[in-house]
Amino acid sequence: MSELSRVHLNALRAAEAVGRTGSLKGAATEIGVTPGAISQHLIGLERQLGHRIFERSATGMLPTPFGEKFLPQLTEGFGYLDQALLAARKRDESVLTLSVAPNFASKWLVPRLAQFSRLHSDIRVRVEATTMLVDLDASDVDLAIRVGNGDYPDVAATFLAPQQVFPVCSPDHAKTLKAPADLMAVPILRDVNSVIPWQVWLDKFDMKEEDLPEGYTFSDGALCLEAAIAGQGVMLAWQFLAQDAIAAGQLVAPFPGCQPTGLAYWLLRSERRRPNAAMTAFSKWLRDEVASSFPA
């Protein structure tokens, strides 16, 4: 008789989740049940195994010596199950699913996808525009593009470009901006959800963000960009957002140079899945396109 037939799979799943999250609540949220149900699973599993897996403490659920040996094997086993289930979906390798932030997608990537299609007419790209984190091991997402510091545990991360910011405005507004201090006389457009403050760019001019005038605020960088194109003020943009509008003459960068934010754009994929032909082709095309758009 298989050892698996002696225990409940849901109990094993509960123990593995508690071991990974360190708490009953974290495991319950992940699995979609109550903490009480997780606790009952653990009690039953420990009884069936004849070993304590966790010690309950004020700081959370701490593995016992037995648990320290048992839980990593359990996590590895569930990883293999995940891979088996993914394989069972019979992935169509002619379809590449890409997760990318909406602003990056609409303002830079989508206008260039036709070029990729001309080179690789046998690959269909499906774009999921979201800033939410994705599980590249368990989801059907093949590749993701994210902005960050490169700290992506258990993920294969390829550097694309540093994130750089600079003010942009309409050509008419640019005529009034001869020096950074002139920003004090124009409306400042702000993206309230941006993690990059104006201060990142202002520091090199010994200026303070709180001294800048108020202008319209938006919850989206693309909307902020459209307001700048419409002549409603000056916004702090980044290269992938503003490049095409500047090339089209809709926007101007009134001051030379740009300021790195300390973050970068990264292309991410699962380390546990071997890249297929579509992933390899898109990765190369994207790196080449970024390099030609923003030469070092």
Short mmCIF file of C-alpha atoms in Angstrom, two decimals:
data_model
loop_
_atom_site.label_atom_id
_atom_site.label_comp_id
_atom_site.label_asym_id
_atom_site.label_seq_id
_atom_site.Cartn_x
_atom_site.Cartn_y
_atom_site.Cartn_z
CA MET A 1 0.00 0.00 0.00
CA SER A 2 1.32 3.44 -0.94
CA GLU A 3 2.22 5.74 1.94
CA LEU A 4 0.09 8.44 0.30
CA SER A 5 -3.00 6.33 0.90
CA ARG A 6 -2.36 6.59 4.64
CA VAL A 7 -2.71 10.38 4.83
CA HIS A 8 -5.04 13.01 3.40
CA LEU A 9 -3.66 15.07 0.53
CA ASN A 10 -5.40 18.20 1.87
CA ALA A 11 -3.59 17.73 5.17
CA LEU A 12 -0.24 17.52 3.40
CA ARG A 13 -1.11 20.63 1.43
CA ALA A 14 -2.00 22.45 4.64
CA ALA A 15 1.27 21.46 6.32
CA GLU A 16 3.32 22.53 3.30
CA ALA A 17 1.58 25.93 3.18
CA VAL A 18 2.07 26.52 6.91
CA GLY A 19 5.74 25.63 6.58
CA ARG A 20 6.18 28.12 3.74
CA THR A 21 4.10 30.98 5.16
CA GLY A 22 4.96 30.43 8.83
CA SER A 23 1.39 30.81 10.07
CA LEU A 24 -2.05 29.24 10.08
CA LYS A 25 -3.54 32.47 8.76
CA GLY A 26 -1.12 32.69 5.84
CA ALA A 27 -1.78 29.09 4.85
CA ALA A 28 -5.54 29.58 5.18
CA THR A 29 -5.48 32.64 2.92
CA GLU A 30 -3.45 30.82 0.29
CA ILE A 31 -5.60 27.69 0.25
CA GLY A 32 -8.93 29.45 0.75
CA VAL A 33 -10.13 27.91 4.02
CA THR A 34 -10.28 29.04 7.65
CA PRO A 35 -7.30 28.94 10.04
CA GLY A 36 -9.35 26.50 12.12
CA ALA A 37 -9.56 24.11 9.20
CA ILE A 38 -5.80 24.31 8.69
CA SER A 39 -5.26 23.58 12.39
CA GLN A 40 -7.51 20.51 12.22
CA HIS A 41 -5.63 19.24 9.17
CA LEU A 42 -2.33 19.58 11.05
CA ILE A 43 -3.63 17.81 14.14
CA GLY A 44 -4.87 14.90 12.04
CA LEU A 45 -1.67 14.69 9.99
CA GLU A 46 0.57 14.74 13.05
CA ARG A 47 -1.53 11.95 14.54
CA GLN A 48 -1.27 9.88 11.35
CA LEU A 49 2.49 10.42 11.05
CA GLY A 50 3.20 9.94 14.73
CA HIS A 51 5.37 13.07 14.78
CA ARG A 52 4.91 16.71 15.71
CA ILE A 53 5.56 18.86 12.64
CA PHE A 54 5.27 22.29 14.26
CA GLU A 55 5.69 23.94 17.63
CA ARG A 56 3.12 26.67 18.26
CA SER A 57 4.74 29.90 19.50
CA ALA A 58 3.95 33.59 19.87
CA THR A 59 5.97 34.31 16.74
CA GLY A 60 4.23 31.73 14.57
CA MET A 61 4.46 28.09 13.63
CA LEU A 62 8.02 26.82 14.07
CA PRO A 63 9.07 23.48 12.52
CA THR A 64 10.20 20.76 14.90
CA PRO A 65 13.40 18.87 14.04
CA PHE A 66 11.18 16.36 12.25
CA GLY A 67 9.39 19.21 10.44
CA GLU A 68 12.69 20.72 9.27
CA LYS A 69 13.43 17.50 7.39
CA PHE A 70 9.87 16.72 6.32
CA LEU A 71 8.65 20.11 5.01
CA PRO A 72 11.30 20.75 2.31
CA GLN A 73 10.56 17.33 0.83
CA LEU A 74 6.86 18.14 0.92
CA THR A 75 7.43 21.45 -0.91
CA GLU A 76 9.55 19.70 -3.51
CA GLY A 77 6.87 17.06 -3.99
CA PHE A 78 4.13 19.62 -4.54
CA GLY A 79 6.42 21.39 -6.99
CA TYR A 80 6.59 18.22 -9.07
CA LEU A 81 2.81 17.94 -8.93
CA ASP A 82 2.49 21.52 -10.18
CA GLN A 83 4.77 20.73 -13.09
CA ALA A 84 2.80 17.59 -13.93
CA LEU A 85 -0.45 19.55 -13.96
CA LEU A 86 1.07 22.26 -16.15
CA ALA A 87 2.25 19.63 -18.60
CA ALA A 88 -1.24 18.11 -18.61
CA ARG A 89 -2.64 21.38 -19.92
CA LYS A 90 -0.86 20.66 -23.22
CA ARG A 91 0.49 24.17 -23.60
CA ASP A 92 0.29 25.55 -27.11
CA GLU A 93 3.90 26.61 -27.66
CA SER A 94 2.90 28.80 -30.60
CA VAL A 95 1.22 31.14 -28.08
CA LEU A 96 3.42 33.25 -25.81
CA THR A 97 1.75 34.76 -22.75
CA LEU A 98 3.39 37.93 -21.49
CA SER A 99 2.62 39.77 -18.24
CA VAL A 100 3.53 43.46 -18.36
CA ALA A 101 2.51 46.73 -16.70
CA PRO A 102 -0.28 48.54 -18.60
CA ASN A 103 1.75 51.71 -19.23
CA PHE A 104 4.73 49.79 -20.59
CA ALA A 105 2.39 47.76 -22.79
CA SER A 106 0.34 50.61 -24.26
CA LYS A 107 3.03 53.27 -24.67
CA TRP A 108 6.02 51.20 -25.81
CA LEU A 109 5.47 47.47 -26.36
CA VAL A 110 2.19 47.29 -28.30
CA PRO A 111 3.27 49.75 -31.04
CA ARG A 112 6.27 47.47 -31.70
CA LEU A 113 4.57 44.07 -31.63
CA ALA A 114 3.86 44.22 -35.37
CA GLN A 115 7.63 44.15 -35.92
CA PHE A 116 7.89 40.97 -33.88
CA SER A 117 5.00 39.40 -35.79
CA ARG A 118 6.69 40.12 -39.13
CA LEU A 119 9.79 38.29 -37.90
CA HIS A 120 7.92 35.44 -36.21
CA SER A 121 4.55 35.00 -37.92
CA ASP A 122 4.18 31.55 -36.33
CA ILE A 123 4.09 32.97 -32.76
CA ARG A 124 1.02 34.63 -31.30
CA VAL A 125 1.63 36.95 -28.34
CA ARG A 126 -1.02 37.23 -25.63
CA VAL A 127 -0.47 40.29 -23.44
CA GLU A 128 -1.77 40.39 -19.87
CA ALA A 129 -1.55 44.03 -18.80
CA THR A 130 -1.22 44.08 -15.02
CA THR A 131 1.10 45.23 -12.26
CA MET A 132 0.12 42.29 -10.05
CA LEU A 133 2.80 39.77 -9.19
CA VAL A 134 2.45 36.47 -11.03
CA ASP A 135 3.58 32.98 -10.09
CA LEU A 136 5.74 32.03 -13.06
CA ASP A 137 5.92 28.43 -11.86
CA ALA A 138 2.19 27.78 -11.45
CA SER A 139 0.51 30.16 -13.94
CA ASP A 140 0.34 30.03 -17.73
CA VAL A 141 2.43 33.21 -18.00
CA ASP A 142 5.61 32.51 -19.96
CA LEU A 143 7.44 35.81 -19.46
CA ALA A 144 6.95 38.93 -17.36
CA ILE A 145 8.41 42.43 -17.60
CA ARG A 146 8.73 44.25 -14.30
CA VAL A 147 10.48 47.27 -12.79
CA GLY A 148 12.51 46.52 -9.67
CA ASN A 149 15.91 46.15 -8.08
CA GLY A 150 16.58 42.71 -9.57
CA ASP A 151 15.85 40.79 -6.38
CA TYR A 152 13.59 38.05 -7.71
CA PRO A 153 14.19 34.82 -5.76
CA ASP A 154 13.89 31.58 -7.71
CA VAL A 155 13.23 33.47 -10.95
CA ALA A 156 15.50 33.84 -13.98
CA ALA A 157 15.85 37.62 -14.41
CA THR A 158 17.40 39.27 -17.48
CA PHE A 159 18.37 42.95 -17.24
CA LEU A 160 16.81 45.10 -19.95
CA ALA A 161 17.55 48.75 -19.09
CA PRO A 162 17.89 51.10 -16.12
CA GLN A 163 14.85 53.20 -15.32
CA GLN A 164 15.57 56.87 -15.94
CA VAL A 165 13.30 59.87 -15.32
CA PHE A 166 13.14 63.38 -16.75
CA PRO A 167 10.55 66.18 -17.10
CA VAL A 168 8.45 66.36 -20.26
CA CYS A 169 5.91 68.88 -21.51
CA SER A 170 4.29 70.20 -24.68
CA PRO A 171 6.43 72.20 -27.13
CA ASP A 172 4.61 75.41 -26.12
CA HIS A 173 5.37 74.89 -22.44
CA ALA A 174 8.98 74.07 -23.29
CA LYS A 175 9.46 77.58 -24.69
CA THR A 176 9.03 78.99 -21.18
CA LEU A 177 11.48 76.57 -19.54
CA LYS A 178 15.05 77.76 -19.87
CA ALA A 179 16.32 76.47 -16.49
CA PRO A 180 15.00 74.01 -13.87
CA ALA A 181 13.98 76.93 -11.64
CA ASP A 182 11.41 77.87 -14.29
CA LEU A 183 9.39 74.84 -13.18
CA MET A 184 8.19 77.04 -10.31
CA ALA A 185 6.00 78.92 -12.78
CA VAL A 186 4.20 76.03 -14.54
CA PRO A 187 1.62 73.47 -13.37
CA ILE A 188 3.17 70.18 -12.27
CA LEU A 189 1.31 67.03 -13.27
CA ARG A 190 1.54 64.16 -10.81
CA ASP A 191 0.89 60.44 -11.02
CA VAL A 192 -0.28 59.69 -7.47
CA ASN A 193 0.50 55.98 -7.83
CA SER A 194 4.07 56.47 -9.02
CA VAL A 195 6.77 55.22 -6.66
CA ILE A 196 9.26 57.71 -8.13
CA PRO A 197 8.97 61.19 -6.59
CA TRP A 198 10.00 64.39 -8.34
CA GLN A 199 12.72 64.71 -5.72
CA VAL A 200 14.78 62.03 -7.52
CA TRP A 201 15.29 64.46 -10.42
CA LEU A 202 15.29 67.70 -8.37
CA ASP A 203 18.13 66.69 -6.05
CA LYS A 204 20.85 67.53 -8.57
CA PHE A 205 19.50 71.09 -8.75
CA ASP A 206 19.13 71.58 -4.97
CA MET A 207 15.38 72.05 -5.39
CA LYS A 208 12.58 70.71 -3.20
CA GLU A 209 9.50 68.93 -4.48
CA GLU A 210 7.24 70.65 -1.98
CA ASP A 211 8.11 74.00 -3.61
CA LEU A 212 6.76 72.96 -7.01
CA PRO A 213 3.36 74.35 -8.05
CA GLU A 214 0.26 72.18 -7.93
CA GLY A 215 -1.30 70.84 -11.11
CA TYR A 216 -3.66 68.06 -12.07
CA THR A 217 -3.18 64.67 -10.42
CA PHE A 218 -3.88 61.30 -12.02
CA SER A 219 -3.97 57.70 -10.90
CA ASP A 220 -2.21 56.48 -14.04
CA GLY A 221 1.03 57.44 -15.76
CA ALA A 222 -0.46 57.21 -19.24
CA LEU A 223 -3.21 59.70 -18.31
CA CYS A 224 -0.57 62.01 -16.88
CA LEU A 225 1.33 61.77 -20.16
CA GLU A 226 -1.80 62.64 -22.17
CA ALA A 227 -2.32 65.71 -19.99
CA ALA A 228 1.26 66.81 -20.71
CA ILE A 229 0.68 66.31 -24.46
CA ALA A 230 -2.47 68.46 -24.15
CA GLY A 231 -0.39 71.30 -22.68
CA GLN A 232 -1.75 71.04 -19.15
CA GLY A 233 1.63 71.04 -17.41
CA VAL A 234 4.93 69.24 -16.87
CA MET A 235 5.24 65.64 -15.71
CA LEU A 236 8.15 63.48 -14.55
CA ALA A 237 8.29 60.73 -17.17
CA TRP A 238 10.47 57.71 -17.85
CA GLN A 239 11.97 56.54 -21.10
CA PHE A 240 9.58 53.72 -22.03
CA LEU A 241 6.56 55.93 -21.32
CA ALA A 242 7.60 59.05 -23.22
CA GLN A 243 9.91 57.91 -26.04
CA ASP A 244 7.34 57.67 -28.84
CA ALA A 245 5.55 60.92 -27.91
CA ILE A 246 8.91 62.75 -27.97
CA ALA A 247 9.83 61.17 -31.31
CA ALA A 248 6.45 62.28 -32.72
CA GLY A 249 6.98 65.88 -31.56
CA GLN A 250 4.06 65.72 -29.15
CA LEU A 251 6.32 66.18 -26.14
CA VAL A 252 9.66 67.81 -25.42
CA ALA A 253 12.22 67.07 -22.74
CA PRO A 254 13.08 70.70 -21.93
CA PHE A 255 16.25 69.96 -19.96
CA PRO A 256 19.18 67.80 -21.08
CA GLY A 257 20.02 64.55 -19.35
CA CYS A 258 17.99 62.22 -17.17
CA GLN A 259 18.25 60.78 -13.69
CA PRO A 260 18.46 57.05 -12.82
CA THR A 261 15.99 55.92 -10.19
CA GLY A 262 18.05 52.98 -8.94
CA LEU A 263 15.50 50.60 -10.43
CA ALA A 264 15.59 48.76 -13.75
CA TYR A 265 13.44 46.87 -16.22
CA TRP A 266 13.75 43.08 -16.04
CA LEU A 267 12.51 40.22 -18.17
CA LEU A 268 11.48 37.36 -15.91
CA ARG A 269 10.79 33.67 -16.45
CA SER A 270 10.49 30.58 -14.29
CA GLU A 271 13.76 28.84 -13.45
CA ARG A 272 11.91 25.54 -13.25
CA ARG A 273 10.58 25.61 -16.81
CA ARG A 274 12.86 25.24 -19.79
CA PRO A 275 12.26 28.15 -22.21
CA ASN A 276 10.56 27.03 -25.41
CA ALA A 277 11.24 28.39 -28.90
CA ALA A 278 8.65 31.18 -28.59
CA MET A 279 10.09 32.39 -25.29
CA THR A 280 13.62 32.35 -26.68
CA ALA A 281 12.62 34.24 -29.84
CA PHE A 282 10.66 36.91 -27.95
CA SER A 283 13.40 37.37 -25.34
CA LYS A 284 16.02 37.99 -28.03
CA TRP A 285 13.75 40.33 -29.98
CA LEU A 286 12.89 42.33 -26.84
CA ARG A 287 16.53 42.70 -25.78
CA ASP A 288 17.50 43.84 -29.28
CA GLU A 289 14.59 46.29 -29.45
CA VAL A 290 15.42 47.83 -26.08
CA ALA A 291 19.10 48.11 -27.02
CA SER A 292 18.28 49.88 -30.29
CA SER A 293 15.74 52.18 -28.61
CA PHE A 294 18.04 53.16 -25.74
CA PRO A 295 21.69 52.63 -26.78
CA ALA A 296 24.13 52.63 -23.88
#
